[in-house]
Structures are given as structure tokens and as C-alpha cells.
PDB file of C-alpha atoms and ligand atoms in Angstrom:
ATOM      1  CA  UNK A  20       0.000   0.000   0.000  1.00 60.00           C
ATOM      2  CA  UNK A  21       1.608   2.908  -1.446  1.00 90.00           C
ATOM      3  CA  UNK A  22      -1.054   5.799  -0.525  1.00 97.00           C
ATOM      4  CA  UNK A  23      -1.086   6.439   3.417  1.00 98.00           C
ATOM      5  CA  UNK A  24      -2.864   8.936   5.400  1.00 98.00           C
ATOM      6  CA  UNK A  25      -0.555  11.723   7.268  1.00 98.00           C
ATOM      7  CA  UNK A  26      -1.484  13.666   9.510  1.00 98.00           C
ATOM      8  CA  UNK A  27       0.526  16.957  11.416  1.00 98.00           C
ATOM      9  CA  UNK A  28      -0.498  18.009  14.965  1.00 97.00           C
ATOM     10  CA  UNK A  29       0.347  21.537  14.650  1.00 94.00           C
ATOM     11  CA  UNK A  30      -0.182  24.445  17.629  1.00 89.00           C
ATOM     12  CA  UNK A  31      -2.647  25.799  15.729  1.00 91.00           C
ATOM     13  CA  UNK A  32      -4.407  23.064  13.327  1.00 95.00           C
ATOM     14  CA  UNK A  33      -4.506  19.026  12.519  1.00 97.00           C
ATOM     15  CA  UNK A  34      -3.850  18.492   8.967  1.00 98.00           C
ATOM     16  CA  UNK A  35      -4.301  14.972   7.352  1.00 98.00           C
ATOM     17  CA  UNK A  36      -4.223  14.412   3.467  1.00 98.00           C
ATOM     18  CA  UNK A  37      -3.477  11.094   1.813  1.00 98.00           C
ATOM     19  CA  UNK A  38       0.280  10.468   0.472  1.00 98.00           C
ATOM     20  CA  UNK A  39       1.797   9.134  -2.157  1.00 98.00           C
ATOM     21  CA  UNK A  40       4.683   7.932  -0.457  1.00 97.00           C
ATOM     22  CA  UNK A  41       6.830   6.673  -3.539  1.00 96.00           C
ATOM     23  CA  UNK A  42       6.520  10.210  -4.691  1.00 97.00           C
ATOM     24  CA  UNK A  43       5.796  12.322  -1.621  1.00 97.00           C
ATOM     25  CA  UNK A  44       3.340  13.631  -3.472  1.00 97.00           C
ATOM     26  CA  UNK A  45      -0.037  14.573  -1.760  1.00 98.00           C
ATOM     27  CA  UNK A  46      -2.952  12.455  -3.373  1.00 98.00           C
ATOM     28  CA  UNK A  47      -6.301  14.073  -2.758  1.00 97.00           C
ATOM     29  CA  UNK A  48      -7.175  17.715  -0.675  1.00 97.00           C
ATOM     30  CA  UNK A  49      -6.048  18.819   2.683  1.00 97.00           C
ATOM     31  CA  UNK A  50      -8.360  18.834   5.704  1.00 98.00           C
ATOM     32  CA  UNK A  51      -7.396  20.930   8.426  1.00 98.00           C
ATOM     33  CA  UNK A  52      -9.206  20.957  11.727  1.00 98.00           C
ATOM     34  CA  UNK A  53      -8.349  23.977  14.629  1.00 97.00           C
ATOM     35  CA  UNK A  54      -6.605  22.169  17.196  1.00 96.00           C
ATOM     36  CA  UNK A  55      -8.829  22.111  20.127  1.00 96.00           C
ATOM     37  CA  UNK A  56      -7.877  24.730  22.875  1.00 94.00           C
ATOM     38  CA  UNK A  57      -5.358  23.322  25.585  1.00 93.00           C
ATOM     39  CA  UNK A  58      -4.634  20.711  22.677  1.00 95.00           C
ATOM     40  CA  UNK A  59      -5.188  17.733  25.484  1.00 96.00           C
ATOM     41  CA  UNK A  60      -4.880  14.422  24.307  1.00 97.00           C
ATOM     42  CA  UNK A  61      -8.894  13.219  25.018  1.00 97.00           C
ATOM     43  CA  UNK A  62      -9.732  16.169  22.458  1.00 97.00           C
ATOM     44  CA  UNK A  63      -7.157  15.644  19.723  1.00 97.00           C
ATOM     45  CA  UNK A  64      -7.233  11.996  19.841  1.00 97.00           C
ATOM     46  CA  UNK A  65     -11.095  13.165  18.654  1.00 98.00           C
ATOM     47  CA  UNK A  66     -10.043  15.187  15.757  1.00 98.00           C
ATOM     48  CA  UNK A  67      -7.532  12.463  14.475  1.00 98.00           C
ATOM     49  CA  UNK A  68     -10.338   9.960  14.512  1.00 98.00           C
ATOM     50  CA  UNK A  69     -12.057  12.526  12.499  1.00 98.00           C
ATOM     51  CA  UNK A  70      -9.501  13.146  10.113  1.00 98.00           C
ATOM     52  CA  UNK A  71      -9.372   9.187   9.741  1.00 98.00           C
ATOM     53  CA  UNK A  72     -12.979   8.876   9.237  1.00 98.00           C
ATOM     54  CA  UNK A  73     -12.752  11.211   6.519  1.00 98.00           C
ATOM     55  CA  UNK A  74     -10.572  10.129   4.926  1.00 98.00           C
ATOM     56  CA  UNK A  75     -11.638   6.851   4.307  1.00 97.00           C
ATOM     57  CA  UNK A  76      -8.064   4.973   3.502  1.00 97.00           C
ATOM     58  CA  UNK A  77      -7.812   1.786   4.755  1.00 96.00           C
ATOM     59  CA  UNK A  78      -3.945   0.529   6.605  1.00 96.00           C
ATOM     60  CA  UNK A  79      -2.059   2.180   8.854  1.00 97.00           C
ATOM     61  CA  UNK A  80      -1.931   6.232   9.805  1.00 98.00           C
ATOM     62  CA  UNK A  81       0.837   7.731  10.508  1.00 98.00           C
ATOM     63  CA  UNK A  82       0.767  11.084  13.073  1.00 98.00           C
ATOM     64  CA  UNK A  83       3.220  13.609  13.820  1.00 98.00           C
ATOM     65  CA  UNK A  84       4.052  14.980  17.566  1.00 97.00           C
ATOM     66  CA  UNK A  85       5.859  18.246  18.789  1.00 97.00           C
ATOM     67  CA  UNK A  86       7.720  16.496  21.709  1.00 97.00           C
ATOM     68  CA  UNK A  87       9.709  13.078  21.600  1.00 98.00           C
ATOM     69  CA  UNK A  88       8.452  10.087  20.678  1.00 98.00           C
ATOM     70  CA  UNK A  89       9.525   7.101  21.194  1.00 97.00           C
ATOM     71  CA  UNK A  90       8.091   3.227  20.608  1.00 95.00           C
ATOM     72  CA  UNK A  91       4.858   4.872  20.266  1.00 96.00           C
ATOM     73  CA  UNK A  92       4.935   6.728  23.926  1.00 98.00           C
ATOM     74  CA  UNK A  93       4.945  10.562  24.025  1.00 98.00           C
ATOM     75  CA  UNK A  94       7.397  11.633  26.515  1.00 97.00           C
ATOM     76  CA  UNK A  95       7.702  15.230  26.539  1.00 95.00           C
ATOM     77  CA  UNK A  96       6.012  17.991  26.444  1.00 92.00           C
ATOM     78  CA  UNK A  97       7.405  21.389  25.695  1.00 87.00           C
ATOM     79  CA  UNK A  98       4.525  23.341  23.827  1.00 85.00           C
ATOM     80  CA  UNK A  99       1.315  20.786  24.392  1.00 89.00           C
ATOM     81  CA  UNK A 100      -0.574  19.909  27.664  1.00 95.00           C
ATOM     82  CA  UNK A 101       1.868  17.975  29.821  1.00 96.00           C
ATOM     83  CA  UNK A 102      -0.968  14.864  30.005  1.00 97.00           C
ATOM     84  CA  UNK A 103       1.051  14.163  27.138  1.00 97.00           C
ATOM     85  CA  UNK A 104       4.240  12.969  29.047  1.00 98.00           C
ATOM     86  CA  UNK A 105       4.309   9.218  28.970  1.00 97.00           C
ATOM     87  CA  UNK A 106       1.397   8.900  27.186  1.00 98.00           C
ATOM     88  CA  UNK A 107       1.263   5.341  24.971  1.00 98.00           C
ATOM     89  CA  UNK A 108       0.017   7.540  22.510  1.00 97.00           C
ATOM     90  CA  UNK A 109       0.287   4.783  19.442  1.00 97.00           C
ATOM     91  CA  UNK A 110      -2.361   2.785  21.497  1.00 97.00           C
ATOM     92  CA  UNK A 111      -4.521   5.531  22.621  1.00 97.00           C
ATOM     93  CA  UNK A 112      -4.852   6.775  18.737  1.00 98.00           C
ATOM     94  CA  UNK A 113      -4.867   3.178  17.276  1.00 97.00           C
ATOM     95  CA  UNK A 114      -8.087   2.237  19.874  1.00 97.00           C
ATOM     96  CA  UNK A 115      -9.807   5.417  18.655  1.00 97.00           C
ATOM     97  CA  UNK A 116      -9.571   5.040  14.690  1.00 98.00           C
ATOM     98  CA  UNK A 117      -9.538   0.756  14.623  1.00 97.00           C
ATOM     99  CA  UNK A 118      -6.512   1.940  12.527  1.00 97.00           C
ATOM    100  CA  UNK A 119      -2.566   0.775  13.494  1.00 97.00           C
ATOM    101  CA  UNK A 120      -1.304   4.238  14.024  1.00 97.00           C
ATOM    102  CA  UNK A 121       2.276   5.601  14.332  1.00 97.00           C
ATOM    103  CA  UNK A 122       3.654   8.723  15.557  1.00 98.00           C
ATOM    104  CA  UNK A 123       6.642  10.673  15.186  1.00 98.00           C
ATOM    105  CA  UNK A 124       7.830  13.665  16.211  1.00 98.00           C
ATOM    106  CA  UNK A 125       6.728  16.376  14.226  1.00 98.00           C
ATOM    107  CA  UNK A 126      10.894  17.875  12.896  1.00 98.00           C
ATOM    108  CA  UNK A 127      11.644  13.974  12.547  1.00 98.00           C
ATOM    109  CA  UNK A 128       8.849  13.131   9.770  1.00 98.00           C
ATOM    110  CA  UNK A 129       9.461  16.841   8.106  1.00 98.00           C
ATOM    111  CA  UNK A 130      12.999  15.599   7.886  1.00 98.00           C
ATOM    112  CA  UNK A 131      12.302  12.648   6.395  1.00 97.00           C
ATOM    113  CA  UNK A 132      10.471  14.294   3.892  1.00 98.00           C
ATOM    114  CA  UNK A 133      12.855  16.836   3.095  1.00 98.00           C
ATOM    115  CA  UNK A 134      15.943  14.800   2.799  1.00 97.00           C
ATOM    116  CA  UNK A 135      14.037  12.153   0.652  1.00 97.00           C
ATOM    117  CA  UNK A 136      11.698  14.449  -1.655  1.00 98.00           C
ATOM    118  CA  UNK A 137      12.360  18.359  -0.977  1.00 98.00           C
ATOM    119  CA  UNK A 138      15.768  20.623  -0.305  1.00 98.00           C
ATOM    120  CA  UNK A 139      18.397  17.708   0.580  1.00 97.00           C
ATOM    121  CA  UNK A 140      17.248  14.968  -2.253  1.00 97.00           C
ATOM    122  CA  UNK A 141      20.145  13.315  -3.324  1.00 95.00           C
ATOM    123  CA  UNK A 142      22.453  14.816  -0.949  1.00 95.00           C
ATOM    124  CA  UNK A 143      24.668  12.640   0.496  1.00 93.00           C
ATOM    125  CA  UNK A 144      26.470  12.697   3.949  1.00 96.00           C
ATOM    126  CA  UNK A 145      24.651  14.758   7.036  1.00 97.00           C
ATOM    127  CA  UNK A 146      21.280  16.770   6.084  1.00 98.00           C
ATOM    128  CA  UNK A 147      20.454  18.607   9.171  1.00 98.00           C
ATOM    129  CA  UNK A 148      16.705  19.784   9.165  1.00 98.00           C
ATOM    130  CA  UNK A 149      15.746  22.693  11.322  1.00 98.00           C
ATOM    131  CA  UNK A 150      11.856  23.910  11.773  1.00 98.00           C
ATOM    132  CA  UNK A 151      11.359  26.993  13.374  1.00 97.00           C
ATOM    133  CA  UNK A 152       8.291  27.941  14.805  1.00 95.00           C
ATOM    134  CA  UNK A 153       6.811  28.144  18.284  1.00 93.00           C
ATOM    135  CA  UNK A 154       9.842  26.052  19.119  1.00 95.00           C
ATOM    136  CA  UNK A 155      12.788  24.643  16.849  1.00 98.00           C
ATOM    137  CA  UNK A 156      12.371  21.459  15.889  1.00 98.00           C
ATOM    138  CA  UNK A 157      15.508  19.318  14.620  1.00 98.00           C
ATOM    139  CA  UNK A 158      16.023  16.009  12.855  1.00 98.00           C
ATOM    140  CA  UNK A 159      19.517  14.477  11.834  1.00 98.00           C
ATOM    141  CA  UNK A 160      19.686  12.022   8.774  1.00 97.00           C
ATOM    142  CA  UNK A 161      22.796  11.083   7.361  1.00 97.00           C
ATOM    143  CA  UNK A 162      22.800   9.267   4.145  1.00 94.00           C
ATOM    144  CA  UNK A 163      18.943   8.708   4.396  1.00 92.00           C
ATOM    145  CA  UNK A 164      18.738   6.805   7.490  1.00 95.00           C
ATOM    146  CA  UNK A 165      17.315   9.217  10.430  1.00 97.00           C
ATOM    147  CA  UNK A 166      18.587   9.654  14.058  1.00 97.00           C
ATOM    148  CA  UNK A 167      14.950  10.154  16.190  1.00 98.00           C
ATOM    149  CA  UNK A 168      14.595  12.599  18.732  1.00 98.00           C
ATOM    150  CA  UNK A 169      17.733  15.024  18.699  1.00 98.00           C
ATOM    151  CA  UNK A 170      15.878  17.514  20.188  1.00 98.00           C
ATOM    152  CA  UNK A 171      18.793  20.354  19.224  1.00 98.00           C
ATOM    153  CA  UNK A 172      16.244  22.994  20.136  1.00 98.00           C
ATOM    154  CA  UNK A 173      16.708  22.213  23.436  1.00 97.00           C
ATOM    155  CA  UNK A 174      20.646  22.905  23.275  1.00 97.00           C
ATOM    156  CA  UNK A 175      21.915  25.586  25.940  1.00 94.00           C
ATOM    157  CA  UNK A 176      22.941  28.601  24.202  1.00 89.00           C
ATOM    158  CA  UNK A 177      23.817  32.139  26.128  1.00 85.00           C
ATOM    159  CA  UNK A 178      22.105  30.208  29.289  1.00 90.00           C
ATOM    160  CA  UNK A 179      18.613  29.612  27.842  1.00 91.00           C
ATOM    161  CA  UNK A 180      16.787  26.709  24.961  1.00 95.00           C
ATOM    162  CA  UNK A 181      18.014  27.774  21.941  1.00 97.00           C
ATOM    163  CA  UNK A 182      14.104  27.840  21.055  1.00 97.00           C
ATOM    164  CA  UNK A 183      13.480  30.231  23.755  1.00 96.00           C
ATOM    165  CA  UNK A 184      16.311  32.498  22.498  1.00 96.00           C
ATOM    166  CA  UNK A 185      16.322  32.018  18.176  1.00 97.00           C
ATOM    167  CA  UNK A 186      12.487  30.482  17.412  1.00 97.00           C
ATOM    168  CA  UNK A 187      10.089  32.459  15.494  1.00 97.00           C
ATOM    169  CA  UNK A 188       8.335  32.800  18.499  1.00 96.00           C
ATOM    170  CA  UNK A 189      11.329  34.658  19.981  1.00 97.00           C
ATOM    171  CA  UNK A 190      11.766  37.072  17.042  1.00 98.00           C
ATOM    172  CA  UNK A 191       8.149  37.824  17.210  1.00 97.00           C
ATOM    173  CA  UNK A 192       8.762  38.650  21.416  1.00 97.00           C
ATOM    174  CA  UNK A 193      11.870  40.196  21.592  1.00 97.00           C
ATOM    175  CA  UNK A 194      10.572  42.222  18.462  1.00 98.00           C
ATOM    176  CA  UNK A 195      13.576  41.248  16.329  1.00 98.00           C
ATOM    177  CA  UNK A 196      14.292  42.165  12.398  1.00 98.00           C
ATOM    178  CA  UNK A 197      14.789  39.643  10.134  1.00 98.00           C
ATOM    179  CA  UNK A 198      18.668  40.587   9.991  1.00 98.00           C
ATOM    180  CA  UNK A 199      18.692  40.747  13.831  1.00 98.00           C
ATOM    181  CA  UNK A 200      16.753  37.292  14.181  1.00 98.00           C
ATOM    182  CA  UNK A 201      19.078  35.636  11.484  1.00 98.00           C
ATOM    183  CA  UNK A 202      22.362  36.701  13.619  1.00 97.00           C
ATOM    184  CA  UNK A 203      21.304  34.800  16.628  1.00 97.00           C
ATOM    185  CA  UNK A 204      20.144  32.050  14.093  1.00 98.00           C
ATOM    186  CA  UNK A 205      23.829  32.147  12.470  1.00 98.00           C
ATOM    187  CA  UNK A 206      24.744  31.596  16.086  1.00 97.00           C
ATOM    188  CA  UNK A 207      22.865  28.286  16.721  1.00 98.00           C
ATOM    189  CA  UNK A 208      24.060  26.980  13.181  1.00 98.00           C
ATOM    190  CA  UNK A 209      27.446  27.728  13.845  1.00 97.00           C
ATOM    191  CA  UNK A 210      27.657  25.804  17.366  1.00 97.00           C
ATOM    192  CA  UNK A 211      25.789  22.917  15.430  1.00 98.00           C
ATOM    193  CA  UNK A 212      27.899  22.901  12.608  1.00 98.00           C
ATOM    194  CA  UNK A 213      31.169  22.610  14.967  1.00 97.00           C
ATOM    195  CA  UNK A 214      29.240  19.626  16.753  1.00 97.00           C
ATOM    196  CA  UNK A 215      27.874  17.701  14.097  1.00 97.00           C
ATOM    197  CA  UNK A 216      29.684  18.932  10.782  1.00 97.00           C
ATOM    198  CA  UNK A 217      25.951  18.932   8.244  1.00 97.00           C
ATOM    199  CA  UNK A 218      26.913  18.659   4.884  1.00 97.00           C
ATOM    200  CA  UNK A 219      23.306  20.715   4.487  1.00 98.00           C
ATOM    201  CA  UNK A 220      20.947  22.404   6.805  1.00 98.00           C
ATOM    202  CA  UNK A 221      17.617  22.791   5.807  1.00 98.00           C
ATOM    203  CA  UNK A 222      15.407  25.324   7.538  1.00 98.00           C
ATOM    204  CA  UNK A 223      11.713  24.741   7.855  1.00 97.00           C
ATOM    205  CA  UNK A 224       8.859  25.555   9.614  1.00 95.00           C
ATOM    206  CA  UNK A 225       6.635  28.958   9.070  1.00 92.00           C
ATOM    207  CA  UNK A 226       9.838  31.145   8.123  1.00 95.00           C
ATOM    208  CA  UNK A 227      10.574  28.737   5.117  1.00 95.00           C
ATOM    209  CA  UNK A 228       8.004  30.536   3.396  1.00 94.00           C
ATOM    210  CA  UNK A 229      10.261  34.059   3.985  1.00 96.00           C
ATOM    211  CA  UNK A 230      13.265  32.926   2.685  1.00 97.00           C
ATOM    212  CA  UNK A 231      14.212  36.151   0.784  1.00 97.00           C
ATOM    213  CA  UNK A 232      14.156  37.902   4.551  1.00 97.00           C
ATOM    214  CA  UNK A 233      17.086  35.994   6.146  1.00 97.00           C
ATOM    215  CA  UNK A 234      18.892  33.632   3.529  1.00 96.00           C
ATOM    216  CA  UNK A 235      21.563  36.357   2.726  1.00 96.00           C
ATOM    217  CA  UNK A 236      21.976  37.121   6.527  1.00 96.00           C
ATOM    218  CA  UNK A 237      22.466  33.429   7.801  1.00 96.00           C
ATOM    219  CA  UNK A 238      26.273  32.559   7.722  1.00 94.00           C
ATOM    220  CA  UNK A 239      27.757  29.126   8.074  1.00 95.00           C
ATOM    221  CA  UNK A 240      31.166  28.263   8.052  1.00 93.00           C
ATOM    222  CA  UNK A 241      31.689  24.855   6.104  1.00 92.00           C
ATOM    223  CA  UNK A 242      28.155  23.907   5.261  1.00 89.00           C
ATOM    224  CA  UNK A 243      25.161  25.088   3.202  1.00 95.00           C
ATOM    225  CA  UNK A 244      22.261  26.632   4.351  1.00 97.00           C
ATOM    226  CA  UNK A 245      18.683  26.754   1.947  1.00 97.00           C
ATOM    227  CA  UNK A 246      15.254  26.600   2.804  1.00 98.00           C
ATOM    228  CA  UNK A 247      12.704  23.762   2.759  1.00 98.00           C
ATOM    229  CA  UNK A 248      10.572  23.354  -0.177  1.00 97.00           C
ATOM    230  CA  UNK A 249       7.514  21.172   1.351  1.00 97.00           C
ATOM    231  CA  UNK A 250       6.703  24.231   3.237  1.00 89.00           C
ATOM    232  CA  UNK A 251       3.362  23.179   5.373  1.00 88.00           C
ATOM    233  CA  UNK A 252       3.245  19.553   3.489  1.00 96.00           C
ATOM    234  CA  UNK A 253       6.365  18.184   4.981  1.00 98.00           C
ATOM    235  CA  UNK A 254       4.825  16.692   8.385  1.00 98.00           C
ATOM    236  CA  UNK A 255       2.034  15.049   6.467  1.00 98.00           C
ATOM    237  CA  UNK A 256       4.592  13.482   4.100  1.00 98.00           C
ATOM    238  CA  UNK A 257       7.023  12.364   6.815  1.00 98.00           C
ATOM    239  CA  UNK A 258       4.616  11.338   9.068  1.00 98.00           C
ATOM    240  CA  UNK A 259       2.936   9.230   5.985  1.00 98.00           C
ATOM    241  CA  UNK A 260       6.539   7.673   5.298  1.00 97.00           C
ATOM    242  CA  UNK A 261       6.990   6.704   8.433  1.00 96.00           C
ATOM    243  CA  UNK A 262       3.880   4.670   8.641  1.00 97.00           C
ATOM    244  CA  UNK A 263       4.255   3.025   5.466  1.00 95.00           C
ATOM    245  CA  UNK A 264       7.867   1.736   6.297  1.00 83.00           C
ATOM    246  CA  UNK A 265       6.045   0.650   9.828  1.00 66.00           C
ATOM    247  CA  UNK A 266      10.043   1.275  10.259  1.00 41.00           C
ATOM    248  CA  UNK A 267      11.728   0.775  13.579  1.00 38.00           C
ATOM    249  CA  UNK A 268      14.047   4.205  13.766  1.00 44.00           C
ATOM    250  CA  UNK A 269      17.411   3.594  14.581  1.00 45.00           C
ATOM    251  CA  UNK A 270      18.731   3.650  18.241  1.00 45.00           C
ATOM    252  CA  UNK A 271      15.335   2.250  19.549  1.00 43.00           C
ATOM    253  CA  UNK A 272      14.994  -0.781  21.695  1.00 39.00           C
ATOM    254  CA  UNK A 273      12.541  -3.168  23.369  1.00 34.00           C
ATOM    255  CA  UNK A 274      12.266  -1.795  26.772  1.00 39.00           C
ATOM    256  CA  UNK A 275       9.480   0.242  28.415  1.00 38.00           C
ATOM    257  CA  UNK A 276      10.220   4.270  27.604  1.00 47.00           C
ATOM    258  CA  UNK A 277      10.769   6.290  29.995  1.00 53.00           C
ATOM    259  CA  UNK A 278       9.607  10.778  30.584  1.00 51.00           C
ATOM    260  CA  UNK A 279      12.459  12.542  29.375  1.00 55.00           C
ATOM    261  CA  UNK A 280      12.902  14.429  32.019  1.00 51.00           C
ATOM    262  CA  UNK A 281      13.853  18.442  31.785  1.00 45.00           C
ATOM    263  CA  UNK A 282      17.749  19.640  32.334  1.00 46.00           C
ATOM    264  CA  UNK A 283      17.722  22.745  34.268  1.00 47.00           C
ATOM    265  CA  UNK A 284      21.147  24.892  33.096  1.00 44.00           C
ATOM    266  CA  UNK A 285      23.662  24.059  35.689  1.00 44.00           C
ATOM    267  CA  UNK A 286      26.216  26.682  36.778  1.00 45.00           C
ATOM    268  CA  UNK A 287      29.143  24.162  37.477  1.00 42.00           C
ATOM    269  CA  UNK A 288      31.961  25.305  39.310  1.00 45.00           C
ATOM    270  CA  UNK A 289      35.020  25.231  37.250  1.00 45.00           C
ATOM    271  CA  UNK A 290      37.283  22.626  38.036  1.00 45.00           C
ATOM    272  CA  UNK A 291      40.757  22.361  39.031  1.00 45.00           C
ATOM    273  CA  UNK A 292      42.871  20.363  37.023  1.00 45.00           C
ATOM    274  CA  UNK A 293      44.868  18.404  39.061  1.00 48.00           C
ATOM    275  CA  UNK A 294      48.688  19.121  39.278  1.00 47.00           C
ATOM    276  CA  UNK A 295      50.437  16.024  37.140  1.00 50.00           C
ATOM    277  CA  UNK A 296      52.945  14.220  38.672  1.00 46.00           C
ATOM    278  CA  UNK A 297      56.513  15.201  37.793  1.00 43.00           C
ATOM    279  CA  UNK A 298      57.880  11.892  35.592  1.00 40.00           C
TER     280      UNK A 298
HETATM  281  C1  BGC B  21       9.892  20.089  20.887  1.00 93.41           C
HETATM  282  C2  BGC B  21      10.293  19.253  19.703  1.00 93.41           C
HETATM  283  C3  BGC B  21       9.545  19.743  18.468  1.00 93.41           C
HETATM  284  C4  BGC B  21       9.770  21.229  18.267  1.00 93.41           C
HETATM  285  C5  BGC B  21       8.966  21.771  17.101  1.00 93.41           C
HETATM  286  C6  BGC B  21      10.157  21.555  20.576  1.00 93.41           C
HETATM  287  O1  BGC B  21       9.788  22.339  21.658  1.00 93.41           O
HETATM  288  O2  BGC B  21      10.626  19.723  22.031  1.00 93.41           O
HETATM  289  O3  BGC B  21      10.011  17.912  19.937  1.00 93.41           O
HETATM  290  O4  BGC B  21       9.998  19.029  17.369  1.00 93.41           O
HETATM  291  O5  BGC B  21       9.405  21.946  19.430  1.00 93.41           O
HETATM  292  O6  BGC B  21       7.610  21.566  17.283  1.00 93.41           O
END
């Protein structure tokens, strides 16, 4: 089965539309629903079963997340209602639509679908995807094969998230320009770039649509920088992807998940290096 239903949990709206995933092409009309207030996961377990029901397609559904995801559990929470945390969230949407549902966090599947079918196709080596929104979302594939969960907008930068500090949300609150907003950006991609060397980074979410504001101001050292091109259709084509390969991602094992659990910035006393012995 070729054509499988994705659907993107977004702040804002759920979109499903059925997917073409030898193509990554999107096979019939859009339906988004407003994503019920508090965004709880009794009320959008609801609209998913909707989206499923209106759709029609039979096999399995696959369902992006803003938080981590792993073996089907949700286990954070950084932007949604914390009943999320630890939630077996594969089961809980599977019982609702009679449907085998898989999630995915919401960066991973628009990675997927950006290294396989929009900016990094055919690029070899490390495609680093980067959505930013309400948060920044990251996902890490390297020669096609994804790394789940890196979570990079949760990196410590000048003592904060680097969401809190370079996300579309925080040029819109700190009242930045684009050229302002793009220096802290060049920031972030610089202290990625010197720990995981991308060959590409692709940046996605809402400001991939505003390219011509901050692609001249965005300055990398080694790598290339361009926007996505699946704009708003790359979660619905990841997440679609991801269902149809029913795929294991790599690093996953058998045993019961456990919350990821928040790391508060520590202020660690420097250390004294102790005085080598004399040979
Ligand atoms: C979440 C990520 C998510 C990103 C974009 C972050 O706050 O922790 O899991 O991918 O927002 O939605």
C-alpha cells in the first residue's frame, strides 16, 4: 500500500491528506481541523479519529508529535498539555480510529520528507533539518537513514533553549528584524555545525516561506544553508513515510520508555585540574 494517510499536529491546526509515499506527493485535498484549545490528548485523539474517518483509507496512519516520541509513547512535552508525558500515545490513537497508528515527532517526519523528496534529495552525507516555529524542531539524517529525537532545540545557548532564544516565536517577542533574528540564528548553526559537521541544513517551519528575509543574513562556516521546499506539506509526508515503512528508527529498543525528564542549566563550578605528577 503505497497511498497512506498523514497527519501533522500543529499548535494551531490538525492536517491529514493522503500520500503518495513513492513520490511524496499529496494524493487528494487537505483537511485541516483547529486544534482544540489546551490541545489535550482526550480532544485531539477526537479530531484524528475525524480526520481518519474522513478520509476513508484503509492501513495504517501515521501522526506527527511536537515532543519526543519514542516506541509509540509521548514523553515530553514542551509546547502541548503535559498529560502528554508518557502517554502510549500509538495505542490511545490506534483504539480510537480501529486503525494501526504511528507517531513521530513532528521535525523527525518533516525531515524525512525533506531529505528524501524536498531541499536535501540526493544529498549525500549529514542533512540537518531545522523547523522553526513556536519552538525549533531538529532532525539528523545522514545518508537517508534518520537519528529520532535530537531535540537540538533544546541545546543551551547564552544560558537559555536555543528555542526560547532564536524560534520564530522569539523574534516575534523580543521584536527582532529579520537581519537581527538571522544573527542569533547564524549563532545556533554555527555551534551545530562545529558539533555535528551537516553537509546541508535545511530550515523549515513557518519562516521557510520568507526565505528572501534571512537567507543572505544566515552565515555558516563549512556547510550550506537553503530553505525547505515542502513548506506546510512536509509533516504530512514524513509522518505518511513513516507509517508506510512501519520502520523501527534507529537507536530504539525493546524496553518500556521512559519521561524525558527536563535539564535545568547548571552553573558548574570550574574545576581544578589536578597538578600532574613530575615523571
Ligand atoms: C519540541 C520538539 C519539536 C519542536 C517543534 C520543541 O519544543 O521539544 O520535539 O519538534 O518543538 O515543534
Amino acid at each position: 500500500m503505497s497511498v497512506i494517510l498523514g497527519i501533522d499536529i500543529g499548535g494551531s491546526g490538525i492536517k491529514g491528506a493522503p500520500v503518495d509515499t513513492r513520490t511524496g506527493q499529496l494524493v487528494g485535498e487537505r483537511r485541516r481541523i483547529p486544534t482544540p484549545e489546551g490541545a489535550a490528548p482526550e480532544d485531539v485523539k477526537k479530531v484524528v479519529a475525524e480526520l481518519v474517518t474522513h478520509f476513508g483509507l484503509p492501513g495504517a496512519v501515521g501522526v506527527t508529535f511536537p515532543g519526543i516520541v519514542q516506541r509509540g509513547h509521548t514523553l515530553s512535552a514542551a509546547n502541548v498539555h503535559p498529560d502528554w508525558v508518557g502517554l502510549d500515545a500509538d495505542a490511545l490513537f490506534s483504539e480510537a480510529t480501529g486503525h494501526d497508528v504511528h507517531l513521530i515527532n513532528d521535525a523527525d517526519a518533516a525531515g524525512l520528507a525533506e531529505a528524501r523528496f524536498g531541499a536535501g534529495r540526493g544529498v549525500q552525507g549529514t542533512v540537518m533539518v531545522l523547523t522553526f516555529g513556536t519552538g525549533i524542531g531538529s532532525a539528523l539524517i545522514h545518508d537517508g537513514v534518520l537519528i529520532p529525537n535530537t531535540e537540538l532545540g533544546h541545546l543551551w545557548l547564552r544560558d537559555k533553549h536555543a528555542e526560547s532564544w532564536a524560534s520564530d516565536r522569539a523574534r516575534e517577542l523580543d521584536d527582532l528584524n529579520w537581519k537581527q533574528w538571522s544573527k542569533r540564528v547564524s549563532s545556533y548553526l554555527q555551534h551545530l555545525e562545529l558539533l555535528f559537521s551537516p553537509d546541508l541544513f535545511i530550515i523549515g517551519g513557518g519562516v521557510s516561506k520568507k526565505a528572501e528575509k534571512w537567507q543572505e543574513h544566515l552565515k555558516v562556516g563549512r556547510g550550506r544553508v537553503v530553505p525547505a521546499t515542502l513548506l506546510n506539506e512536509a509533516g504530512i509526508i514524513g509522518a505518511a513515510m513513516m507509517a508506510a515503512h512501519d520502520a523501527t528508527p534507529a537507536g530504539e529498543t525493546t524496553t518500556s520508555p521512559e519521561p524525558a525528564r527536563p535539564t535545568p542549566p547548571r552553573k558548574t563550578p570550574a574545576r581544578k585540574t589536578p597538578a600532574r605528577k613530575k615523571a
